[in-house]
PDB file of C-alpha atoms (C1' of nucleotides) in Angstrom:
ATOM      1  CA  MET B   1     -10.883  12.931   4.813  1.00 56.00           C
ATOM      2  CA  GLY B   2      -8.653   9.884   4.867  1.00 64.00           C
ATOM      3  CA  ALA B   3     -10.412   7.308   2.751  1.00 82.00           C
ATOM      4  CA  SER B   4      -9.270   6.746  -0.792  1.00 81.00           C
ATOM      5  CA  LYS B   5     -11.749   8.088  -3.326  1.00 83.00           C
ATOM      6  CA  THR B   6     -11.828   4.897  -5.321  1.00 89.00           C
ATOM      7  CA  HIS B   7     -15.018   5.848  -7.145  1.00 90.00           C
ATOM      8  CA  MET B   8     -13.129   8.495  -9.094  1.00 92.00           C
ATOM      9  CA  PHE B   9     -10.993   5.938 -10.875  1.00 96.00           C
ATOM     10  CA  SER B  10     -11.521   3.176 -13.389  1.00 96.00           C
ATOM     11  CA  VAL B  11     -12.036  -0.460 -12.489  1.00 96.00           C
ATOM     12  CA  THR B  12      -8.684  -1.322 -14.019  1.00 96.00           C
ATOM     13  CA  GLN B  13      -6.889   1.376 -12.054  1.00 96.00           C
ATOM     14  CA  ASN B  14      -8.511   0.291  -8.814  1.00 97.00           C
ATOM     15  CA  GLU B  15      -7.774  -3.369  -9.397  1.00 96.00           C
ATOM     16  CA  LEU B  16      -4.113  -2.783 -10.107  1.00 97.00           C
ATOM     17  CA  ALA B  17      -3.848  -0.564  -7.035  1.00 97.00           C
ATOM     18  CA  GLN B  18      -5.558  -3.187  -4.908  1.00 97.00           C
ATOM     19  CA  VAL B  19      -3.135  -5.887  -5.965  1.00 98.00           C
ATOM     20  CA  ALA B  20      -0.203  -3.537  -5.469  1.00 98.00           C
ATOM     21  CA  LYS B  21      -1.470  -2.872  -1.957  1.00 98.00           C
ATOM     22  CA  VAL B  22      -1.230  -6.547  -1.130  1.00 98.00           C
ATOM     23  CA  LEU B  23       2.342  -6.603  -2.398  1.00 98.00           C
ATOM     24  CA  ALA B  24       3.079  -3.392  -0.507  1.00 98.00           C
ATOM     25  CA  HIS B  25       4.281  -5.157   2.629  1.00 98.00           C
ATOM     26  CA  PRO B  26       7.594  -6.987   2.911  1.00 97.00           C
ATOM     27  CA  ALA B  27       6.012  -9.681   5.075  1.00 97.00           C
ATOM     28  CA  ARG B  28       3.603 -10.576   2.306  1.00 97.00           C
ATOM     29  CA  ILE B  29       6.399 -10.600  -0.264  1.00 97.00           C
ATOM     30  CA  ALA B  30       8.336 -12.884   2.065  1.00 96.00           C
ATOM     31  CA  ILE B  31       5.322 -15.130   2.617  1.00 94.00           C
ATOM     32  CA  LEU B  32       4.732 -15.520  -1.118  1.00 94.00           C
ATOM     33  CA  GLU B  33       8.390 -16.253  -1.737  1.00 93.00           C
ATOM     34  CA  TYR B  34       8.458 -18.800   1.054  1.00 91.00           C
ATOM     35  CA  ILE B  35       5.306 -20.599  -0.058  1.00 88.00           C
ATOM     36  CA  SER B  36       6.652 -20.846  -3.558  1.00 85.00           C
ATOM     37  CA  ARG B  37       9.770 -22.578  -2.292  1.00 83.00           C
ATOM     38  CA  GLN B  38       7.882 -25.219  -0.320  1.00 80.00           C
ATOM     39  CA  GLU B  39       6.075 -28.341  -1.365  1.00 69.00           C
ATOM     40  CA  ASN B  40       3.576 -27.643   1.389  1.00 63.00           C
ATOM     41  CA  CYS B  41       2.855 -24.614   3.455  1.00 64.00           C
ATOM     42  CA  ILE B  42       2.135 -24.870   7.111  1.00 73.00           C
ATOM     43  CA  CYS B  43       1.199 -21.642   8.800  1.00 68.00           C
ATOM     44  CA  ASN B  44       3.151 -22.486  11.890  1.00 75.00           C
ATOM     45  CA  ASP B  45       6.300 -22.663   9.783  1.00 84.00           C
ATOM     46  CA  LEU B  46       5.583 -19.168   8.545  1.00 89.00           C
ATOM     47  CA  VAL B  47       5.419 -17.847  12.086  1.00 92.00           C
ATOM     48  CA  ASP B  48       8.930 -19.157  12.704  1.00 91.00           C
ATOM     49  CA  VAL B  49      10.334 -18.165   9.329  1.00 92.00           C
ATOM     50  CA  ILE B  50       8.848 -14.693   9.033  1.00 95.00           C
ATOM     51  CA  GLY B  51       9.145 -13.805  12.690  1.00 94.00           C
ATOM     52  CA  LEU B  52       5.768 -12.202  13.217  1.00 96.00           C
ATOM     53  CA  SER B  53       3.079 -13.481  15.541  1.00 96.00           C
ATOM     54  CA  GLN B  54       0.607 -16.146  14.499  1.00 94.00           C
ATOM     55  CA  PRO B  55      -2.383 -13.767  14.318  1.00 95.00           C
ATOM     56  CA  THR B  56      -0.388 -11.306  12.236  1.00 96.00           C
ATOM     57  CA  ILE B  57       0.691 -14.004   9.801  1.00 95.00           C
ATOM     58  CA  SER B  58      -2.883 -15.217   9.599  1.00 93.00           C
ATOM     59  CA  GLN B  59      -4.062 -11.726   8.699  1.00 96.00           C
ATOM     60  CA  HIS B  60      -1.388 -11.297   6.051  1.00 96.00           C
ATOM     61  CA  LEU B  61      -2.351 -14.648   4.546  1.00 94.00           C
ATOM     62  CA  ASN B  62      -5.935 -13.468   4.472  1.00 94.00           C
ATOM     63  CA  GLU B  63      -4.992 -10.325   2.540  1.00 96.00           C
ATOM     64  CA  ILE B  64      -3.156 -12.429  -0.007  1.00 95.00           C
ATOM     65  CA  LYS B  65      -6.076 -14.836  -0.230  1.00 93.00           C
ATOM     66  CA  LYS B  66      -8.549 -11.988  -0.793  1.00 94.00           C
ATOM     67  CA  ILE B  67      -7.075 -11.182  -4.204  1.00 96.00           C
ATOM     68  CA  GLY B  68      -7.207 -14.841  -5.154  1.00 93.00           C
ATOM     69  CA  LEU B  69      -3.495 -15.530  -5.013  1.00 92.00           C
ATOM     70  CA  LEU B  70      -3.778 -18.494  -2.677  1.00 88.00           C
ATOM     71  CA  LYS B  71      -5.806 -21.615  -2.733  1.00 81.00           C
ATOM     72  CA  GLY B  72      -6.057 -23.744   0.360  1.00 70.00           C
ATOM     73  CA  THR B  73      -6.526 -27.453   0.694  1.00 66.00           C
ATOM     74  CA  PHE B  74      -6.211 -29.793   3.617  1.00 52.00           C
ATOM     75  CA  GLU B  75      -3.369 -32.203   3.801  1.00 52.00           C
ATOM     76  CA  GLY B  76      -3.007 -34.309   6.872  1.00 51.00           C
ATOM     77  CA  LYS B  77      -3.924 -32.160   9.833  1.00 54.00           C
ATOM     78  CA  ASN B  78      -2.517 -28.928   8.459  1.00 58.00           C
ATOM     79  CA  LEU B  79      -4.149 -26.408   6.206  1.00 66.00           C
ATOM     80  CA  CYS B  80      -2.057 -26.052   3.104  1.00 74.00           C
ATOM     81  CA  TYR B  81      -1.886 -22.701   1.351  1.00 76.00           C
ATOM     82  CA  CYS B  82      -0.719 -22.798  -2.231  1.00 83.00           C
ATOM     83  CA  ILE B  83      -0.142 -20.276  -4.959  1.00 88.00           C
ATOM     84  CA  ASN B  84      -3.025 -20.038  -7.398  1.00 89.00           C
ATOM     85  CA  GLU B  85      -1.103 -20.389 -10.611  1.00 89.00           C
ATOM     86  CA  GLU B  86      -3.836 -19.063 -12.897  1.00 91.00           C
ATOM     87  CA  ARG B  87      -4.433 -15.948 -10.817  1.00 93.00           C
ATOM     88  CA  TRP B  88      -0.717 -15.409 -10.452  1.00 93.00           C
ATOM     89  CA  GLY B  89      -0.368 -15.343 -14.219  1.00 94.00           C
ATOM     90  CA  GLU B  90      -3.215 -12.870 -14.520  1.00 95.00           C
ATOM     91  CA  LEU B  91      -1.592 -10.468 -12.110  1.00 95.00           C
ATOM     92  CA  GLN B  92       1.812 -10.803 -13.716  1.00 95.00           C
ATOM     93  CA  ASN B  93       0.095  -9.881 -16.942  1.00 94.00           C
ATOM     94  CA  SER B  94      -1.673  -6.872 -15.429  1.00 95.00           C
ATOM     95  CA  PHE B  95       1.558  -5.448 -14.092  1.00 96.00           C
ATOM     96  CA  ASN B  96       3.416  -6.139 -17.278  1.00 95.00           C
ATOM     97  CA  THR B  97       0.737  -4.448 -19.354  1.00 94.00           C
ATOM     98  CA  PHE B  98       0.826  -1.433 -17.072  1.00 95.00           C
ATOM     99  CA  PHE B  99       4.592  -1.123 -17.259  1.00 94.00           C
ATOM    100  CA  THR B 100       4.733  -1.745 -20.983  1.00 92.00           C
ATOM    101  CA  ASN B 101       2.001   0.703 -21.947  1.00 84.00           C
ATOM    102  CA  ILE B 102       3.794   3.657 -20.446  1.00 76.00           C
ATOM    103  CA  ASN B 103       5.381   5.913 -23.003  1.00 72.00           C
ATOM    104  CA  TYR B 104       8.327   8.224 -22.541  1.00 67.00           C
ATOM    105  CA  ASN B 105       7.476  10.827 -25.142  1.00 63.00           C
ATOM    106  CA  CYS B 106       7.599  13.650 -22.638  1.00 59.00           C
ATOM    107  CA  CYS B 107      10.471  16.098 -22.051  1.00 58.00           C
TER     108      CYS B 107
ATOM    109  CA  MET P   1       2.219  -1.548  17.466  1.00 55.00           C
ATOM    110  CA  GLY P   2       1.155  -0.482  14.015  1.00 63.00           C
ATOM    111  CA  ALA P   3       4.424   0.161  12.219  1.00 82.00           C
ATOM    112  CA  SER P   4       5.709  -2.323   9.690  1.00 81.00           C
ATOM    113  CA  LYS P   5       8.680  -4.289  10.978  1.00 82.00           C
ATOM    114  CA  THR P   6      10.782  -3.613   7.921  1.00 89.00           C
ATOM    115  CA  HIS P   7      14.022  -4.589   9.630  1.00 90.00           C
ATOM    116  CA  MET P   8      12.912  -8.224   9.647  1.00 92.00           C
ATOM    117  CA  PHE P   9      12.988  -8.465   5.885  1.00 96.00           C
ATOM    118  CA  SER P  10      15.590  -8.343   3.157  1.00 96.00           C
ATOM    119  CA  VAL P  11      16.510  -5.218   1.231  1.00 96.00           C
ATOM    120  CA  THR P  12      15.011  -6.720  -1.910  1.00 96.00           C
ATOM    121  CA  GLN P  13      11.763  -7.552  -0.169  1.00 97.00           C
ATOM    122  CA  ASN P  14      11.509  -4.079   1.327  1.00 97.00           C
ATOM    123  CA  GLU P  15      12.295  -2.364  -1.950  1.00 96.00           C
ATOM    124  CA  LEU P  16       9.688  -4.277  -3.899  1.00 97.00           C
ATOM    125  CA  ALA P  17       7.139  -3.590  -1.161  1.00 97.00           C
ATOM    126  CA  GLN P  18       8.021   0.101  -1.193  1.00 97.00           C
ATOM    127  CA  VAL P  19       7.481   0.387  -4.923  1.00 98.00           C
ATOM    128  CA  ALA P  20       4.264  -1.595  -4.680  1.00 98.00           C
ATOM    129  CA  LYS P  21       3.098   0.837  -2.025  1.00 98.00           C
ATOM    130  CA  VAL P  22       3.476   3.734  -4.442  1.00 98.00           C
ATOM    131  CA  LEU P  23       1.431   1.842  -7.020  1.00 98.00           C
ATOM    132  CA  ALA P  24      -1.103   0.921  -4.349  1.00 97.00           C
ATOM    133  CA  HIS P  25      -3.310   3.936  -4.983  1.00 98.00           C
ATOM    134  CA  PRO P  26      -5.537   4.379  -8.022  1.00 97.00           C
ATOM    135  CA  ALA P  27      -4.770   8.109  -8.159  1.00 97.00           C
ATOM    136  CA  ARG P  28      -1.071   7.380  -8.594  1.00 97.00           C
ATOM    137  CA  ILE P  29      -1.794   4.774 -11.254  1.00 97.00           C
ATOM    138  CA  ALA P  30      -3.960   7.357 -13.007  1.00 96.00           C
ATOM    139  CA  ILE P  31      -1.292  10.035 -12.683  1.00 94.00           C
ATOM    140  CA  LEU P  32       1.375   7.798 -14.184  1.00 94.00           C
ATOM    141  CA  GLU P  33      -0.909   6.794 -17.029  1.00 93.00           C
ATOM    142  CA  TYR P  34      -1.799  10.405 -17.703  1.00 91.00           C
ATOM    143  CA  ILE P  35       1.774  11.652 -17.670  1.00 88.00           C
ATOM    144  CA  SER P  36       2.767   8.935 -20.086  1.00 85.00           C
ATOM    145  CA  ARG P  37       0.115  10.061 -22.543  1.00 83.00           C
ATOM    146  CA  GLN P  38       1.203  13.709 -22.537  1.00 80.00           C
ATOM    147  CA  GLU P  39       4.029  15.485 -24.221  1.00 68.00           C
ATOM    148  CA  ASN P  40       4.264  17.727 -21.190  1.00 63.00           C
ATOM    149  CA  CYS P  41       2.838  17.457 -17.742  1.00 64.00           C
ATOM    150  CA  ILE P  42       1.414  20.418 -15.957  1.00 72.00           C
ATOM    151  CA  CYS P  43       0.286  19.751 -12.425  1.00 68.00           C
ATOM    152  CA  ASN P  44      -2.732  21.982 -12.799  1.00 75.00           C
ATOM    153  CA  ASP P  45      -3.966  19.735 -15.599  1.00 83.00           C
ATOM    154  CA  LEU P  46      -3.712  16.791 -13.255  1.00 89.00           C
ATOM    155  CA  VAL P  47      -5.952  18.509 -10.739  1.00 92.00           C
ATOM    156  CA  ASP P  48      -8.653  18.796 -13.403  1.00 91.00           C
ATOM    157  CA  VAL P  49      -8.108  15.364 -14.888  1.00 92.00           C
ATOM    158  CA  ILE P  50      -7.775  13.350 -11.716  1.00 95.00           C
ATOM    159  CA  GLY P  51     -10.315  15.315  -9.711  1.00 93.00           C
ATOM    160  CA  LEU P  52      -8.437  15.618  -6.442  1.00 96.00           C
ATOM    161  CA  SER P  53      -7.289  18.869  -4.872  1.00 95.00           C
ATOM    162  CA  GLN P  54      -4.035  20.524  -5.816  1.00 94.00           C
ATOM    163  CA  PRO P  55      -2.279  19.705  -2.517  1.00 95.00           C
ATOM    164  CA  THR P  56      -3.363  16.085  -2.742  1.00 96.00           C
ATOM    165  CA  ILE P  57      -2.070  15.761  -6.294  1.00 95.00           C
ATOM    166  CA  SER P  58       1.162  17.402  -5.226  1.00 93.00           C
ATOM    167  CA  GLN P  59       1.595  14.856  -2.458  1.00 96.00           C
ATOM    168  CA  HIS P  60       0.894  11.925  -4.749  1.00 96.00           C
ATOM    169  CA  LEU P  61       3.439  13.277  -7.229  1.00 94.00           C
ATOM    170  CA  ASN P  62       5.925  13.488  -4.402  1.00 94.00           C
ATOM    171  CA  GLU P  63       5.397   9.831  -3.490  1.00 96.00           C
ATOM    172  CA  ILE P  64       5.999   8.848  -7.092  1.00 96.00           C
ATOM    173  CA  LYS P  65       9.069  11.056  -7.263  1.00 93.00           C
ATOM    174  CA  LYS P  66      10.509   9.527  -4.083  1.00 94.00           C
ATOM    175  CA  ILE P  67      11.053   6.174  -5.756  1.00 96.00           C
ATOM    176  CA  GLY P  68      12.716   7.866  -8.683  1.00 94.00           C
ATOM    177  CA  LEU P  69       9.965   7.360 -11.217  1.00 92.00           C
ATOM    178  CA  LEU P  70       9.726  11.017 -12.185  1.00 89.00           C
ATOM    179  CA  LYS P  71      12.210  13.560 -13.321  1.00 82.00           C
ATOM    180  CA  GLY P  72      11.270  17.195 -13.415  1.00 72.00           C
ATOM    181  CA  THR P  73      12.497  19.940 -15.662  1.00 67.00           C
ATOM    182  CA  PHE P  74      11.302  23.460 -16.226  1.00 54.00           C
ATOM    183  CA  GLU P  75       9.668  24.360 -19.452  1.00 54.00           C
ATOM    184  CA  GLY P  76       8.282  27.828 -19.830  1.00 52.00           C
ATOM    185  CA  LYS P  77       6.735  28.760 -16.528  1.00 56.00           C
ATOM    186  CA  ASN P  78       5.504  25.283 -15.685  1.00 61.00           C
ATOM    187  CA  LEU P  79       7.355  22.515 -13.946  1.00 69.00           C
ATOM    188  CA  CYS P  80       7.292  19.478 -16.203  1.00 75.00           C
ATOM    189  CA  TYR P  81       7.194  16.043 -14.630  1.00 77.00           C
ATOM    190  CA  CYS P  82       8.288  13.210 -16.834  1.00 83.00           C
ATOM    191  CA  ILE P  83       8.661   9.480 -16.454  1.00 88.00           C
ATOM    192  CA  ASN P  84      12.204   8.413 -15.685  1.00 89.00           C
ATOM    193  CA  GLU P  85      12.625   5.798 -18.358  1.00 89.00           C
ATOM    194  CA  GLU P  86      15.660   4.090 -16.840  1.00 91.00           C
ATOM    195  CA  ARG P  87      14.073   3.745 -13.411  1.00 94.00           C
ATOM    196  CA  TRP P  88      10.822   2.608 -14.955  1.00 93.00           C
ATOM    197  CA  GLY P  89      12.652  -0.238 -16.676  1.00 94.00           C
ATOM    198  CA  GLU P  90      14.337  -1.213 -13.428  1.00 95.00           C
ATOM    199  CA  LEU P  91      11.033  -1.486 -11.626  1.00 95.00           C
ATOM    200  CA  GLN P  92       9.395  -3.384 -14.444  1.00 95.00           C
ATOM    201  CA  ASN P  93      12.286  -5.794 -14.168  1.00 94.00           C
ATOM    202  CA  SER P  94      11.943  -6.132 -10.394  1.00 95.00           C
ATOM    203  CA  PHE P  95       8.282  -7.019 -10.637  1.00 96.00           C
ATOM    204  CA  ASN P  96       8.828  -9.378 -13.507  1.00 95.00           C
ATOM    205  CA  THR P  97      11.586 -11.175 -11.668  1.00 94.00           C
ATOM    206  CA  PHE P  98       9.398 -11.505  -8.608  1.00 95.00           C
ATOM    207  CA  PHE P  99       6.484 -12.899 -10.572  1.00 94.00           C
ATOM    208  CA  THR P 100       8.639 -15.204 -12.648  1.00 92.00           C
ATOM    209  CA  ASN P 101      10.616 -16.682  -9.781  1.00 85.00           C
ATOM    210  CA  ILE P 102       7.544 -18.005  -8.052  1.00 76.00           C
ATOM    211  CA  ASN P 103       7.091 -21.736  -8.414  1.00 72.00           C
ATOM    212  CA  TYR P 104       3.901 -23.708  -8.239  1.00 67.00           C
ATOM    213  CA  ASN P 105       5.270 -26.995  -6.985  1.00 63.00           C
ATOM    214  CA  CYS P 106       2.954 -27.034  -3.997  1.00 59.00           C
ATOM    215  CA  CYS P 107      -0.290 -28.991  -3.550  1.00 58.00           C
TER     216      CYS P 107
ATOM    217  C1'  DT X   1     -14.735 -37.929  24.005  1.00 69.93           C
ATOM    218  C1'  DA X   2     -10.825 -35.513  25.730  1.00 69.93           C
ATOM    219  C1'  DT X   3      -6.399 -33.720  24.414  1.00 69.93           C
ATOM    220  C1'  DT X   4      -3.384 -31.493  21.556  1.00 69.93           C
ATOM    221  C1'  DA X   5      -1.936 -28.770  17.709  1.00 69.93           C
ATOM    222  C1'  DT X   6      -3.071 -25.463  14.320  1.00 69.93           C
ATOM    223  C1'  DT X   7      -5.482 -21.617  12.397  1.00 69.93           C
ATOM    224  C1'  DA X   8      -9.009 -17.814  12.754  1.00 69.93           C
ATOM    225  C1'  DT X   9     -11.220 -14.041  15.044  1.00 69.93           C
ATOM    226  C1'  DC X  10     -11.809 -10.279  18.442  1.00 69.93           C
ATOM    227  C1'  DG X  11     -10.323  -6.346  20.809  1.00 69.93           C
ATOM    228  C1'  DT X  12      -7.216  -2.814  21.142  1.00 69.93           C
ATOM    229  C1'  DA X  13      -3.150   0.258  20.623  1.00 69.93           C
ATOM    230  C1'  DA X  14       0.228   2.453  17.687  1.00 69.93           C
ATOM    231  C1'  DT X  15       1.363   4.197  13.403  1.00 69.93           C
ATOM    232  C1'  DA X  16       0.489   5.356   8.457  1.00 69.93           C
ATOM    233  C1'  DT X  17      -2.220   7.055   4.719  1.00 69.93           C
ATOM    234  C1'  DT X  18      -5.461  10.048   2.488  1.00 69.93           C
ATOM    235  C1'  DG X  19      -7.422  14.399   1.650  1.00 69.93           C
ATOM    236  C1'  DC X  20      -8.152  19.257   1.802  1.00 69.93           C
ATOM    237  C1'  DA X  21      -8.169  24.271   3.449  1.00 69.93           C
ATOM    238  C1'  DA X  22      -5.008  27.675   4.353  1.00 69.93           C
ATOM    239  C1'  DT X  23      -0.774  29.420   3.492  1.00 69.93           C
ATOM    240  C1'  DA X  24       3.842  29.821   1.639  1.00 69.93           C
ATOM    241  C1'  DT X  25       7.038  29.761  -2.105  1.00 69.93           C
ATOM    242  C1'  DA X  26       8.700  30.217  -6.847  1.00 69.93           C
ATOM    243  C1'  DA X  27       8.469  31.738 -11.525  1.00 69.93           C
ATOM    244  C1'  DT X  28       6.803  34.601 -15.071  1.00 69.93           C
ATOM    245  C1'  DA X  29       4.539  38.481 -17.087  1.00 69.93           C
ATOM    246  C1'  DT X  30       2.994  43.222 -17.029  1.00 69.93           C
TER     247       DT X  30
ATOM    248  C1'  DA M   1       8.405  46.221  -8.430  1.00 69.93           C
ATOM    249  C1'  DT M   2       3.901  44.061  -8.476  1.00 69.93           C
ATOM    250  C1'  DA M   3       0.367  41.006  -9.962  1.00 69.93           C
ATOM    251  C1'  DT M   4      -0.562  36.552 -11.627  1.00 69.93           C
ATOM    252  C1'  DT M   5      -0.060  31.735 -12.022  1.00 69.93           C
ATOM    253  C1'  DA M   6       1.667  27.267 -10.598  1.00 69.93           C
ATOM    254  C1'  DT M   7       3.457  24.255  -7.227  1.00 69.93           C
ATOM    255  C1'  DA M   8       4.894  23.036  -2.390  1.00 69.93           C
ATOM    256  C1'  DT M   9       4.259  22.933   2.549  1.00 69.93           C
ATOM    257  C1'  DT M  10       1.711  23.013   6.872  1.00 69.93           C
ATOM    258  C1'  DG M  11      -1.799  21.595   9.909  1.00 69.93           C
ATOM    259  C1'  DC M  12      -5.396  18.849  10.895  1.00 69.93           C
ATOM    260  C1'  DA M  13      -9.238  15.371  10.669  1.00 69.93           C
ATOM    261  C1'  DA M  14     -10.891  10.925   9.030  1.00 69.93           C
ATOM    262  C1'  DT M  15      -9.816   6.447   7.857  1.00 69.93           C
ATOM    263  C1'  DA M  16      -6.720   2.417   7.113  1.00 69.93           C
ATOM    264  C1'  DT M  17      -2.980  -0.554   8.277  1.00 69.93           C
ATOM    265  C1'  DT M  18      -0.055  -3.147  11.274  1.00 69.93           C
ATOM    266  C1'  DA M  19       0.673  -5.875  15.160  1.00 69.93           C
ATOM    267  C1'  DC M  20      -0.202  -8.740  19.046  1.00 69.93           C
ATOM    268  C1'  DG M  21      -2.482 -10.820  23.321  1.00 69.93           C
ATOM    269  C1'  DA M  22      -6.435 -13.301  24.438  1.00 69.93           C
ATOM    270  C1'  DT M  23      -9.678 -16.337  22.997  1.00 69.93           C
ATOM    271  C1'  DA M  24     -12.435 -19.147  19.926  1.00 69.93           C
ATOM    272  C1'  DA M  25     -12.852 -22.466  16.413  1.00 69.93           C
ATOM    273  C1'  DT M  26     -11.253 -26.477  13.905  1.00 69.93           C
ATOM    274  C1'  DA M  27      -9.211 -30.851  13.072  1.00 69.93           C
ATOM    275  C1'  DA M  28      -6.312 -34.835  14.003  1.00 69.93           C
ATOM    276  C1'  DT M  29      -5.213 -38.218  17.353  1.00 69.93           C
ATOM    277  C1'  DA M  30      -4.772 -40.503  21.723  1.00 69.93           C
TER     278       DA M  30
END
DNA sequence: TATTATTATCGTAATATTGCAATATAATAT
DNA sequence: ATATTATATTGCAATATTACGATAATAATA
């Protein structure tokens, strides 16, 4: 087929995979790193810094926003994207749990 | 276009994204979880447990192997895939560093 | 209210991923 | 040697992702 058979897997497995998918693009890693370094985020800055077109950046931001990692507020005339600290902590936890729960009792 | 412009990003950013991409499928999450629970891994078991076809499982295993997360040895007549403990720790570290280095000094 | 600047959406093309049937290969057992 | 079992590879179809130009929507300001 081509579509992932998500229904065959648990909610937890699908959620972790979904978050991983958002992190599975260097542009989105770069965007998150850049936002975290700034006091404010202005999309137009991202276009210059990342080096992709404005629509592409906008789409990447949307992917990140979909999993709740960004919250946006208005400041002056520019939309300000910020890291959602609570959600960020949740995801860090999810990944850490996944990595920690793996055993090596094989072979 | 359609292809990711990986050359625009740092090695670290690309590497993290590449690992995330492997984790970005619930089947591969499930496979890793299953292998970690077993003393031995036999691919044919995975086909039953995961519920995807043998070629599909084989391909997923290959993706996981590509980033060094599995090591395979022969045991009896079956190839035994195991978690590469050292590599696993490295990746856990990479993700943890990424999550920890993010600041929330915005907005 | 018009202008300007910024962000979002639409449409489309190129590439990547996912999945499986068919087939090939490798290892073991008889 | 041959049959059996397990895994890998090939080929192909369906779907998803990535990217950008064109355009629309939104908001501040002149």
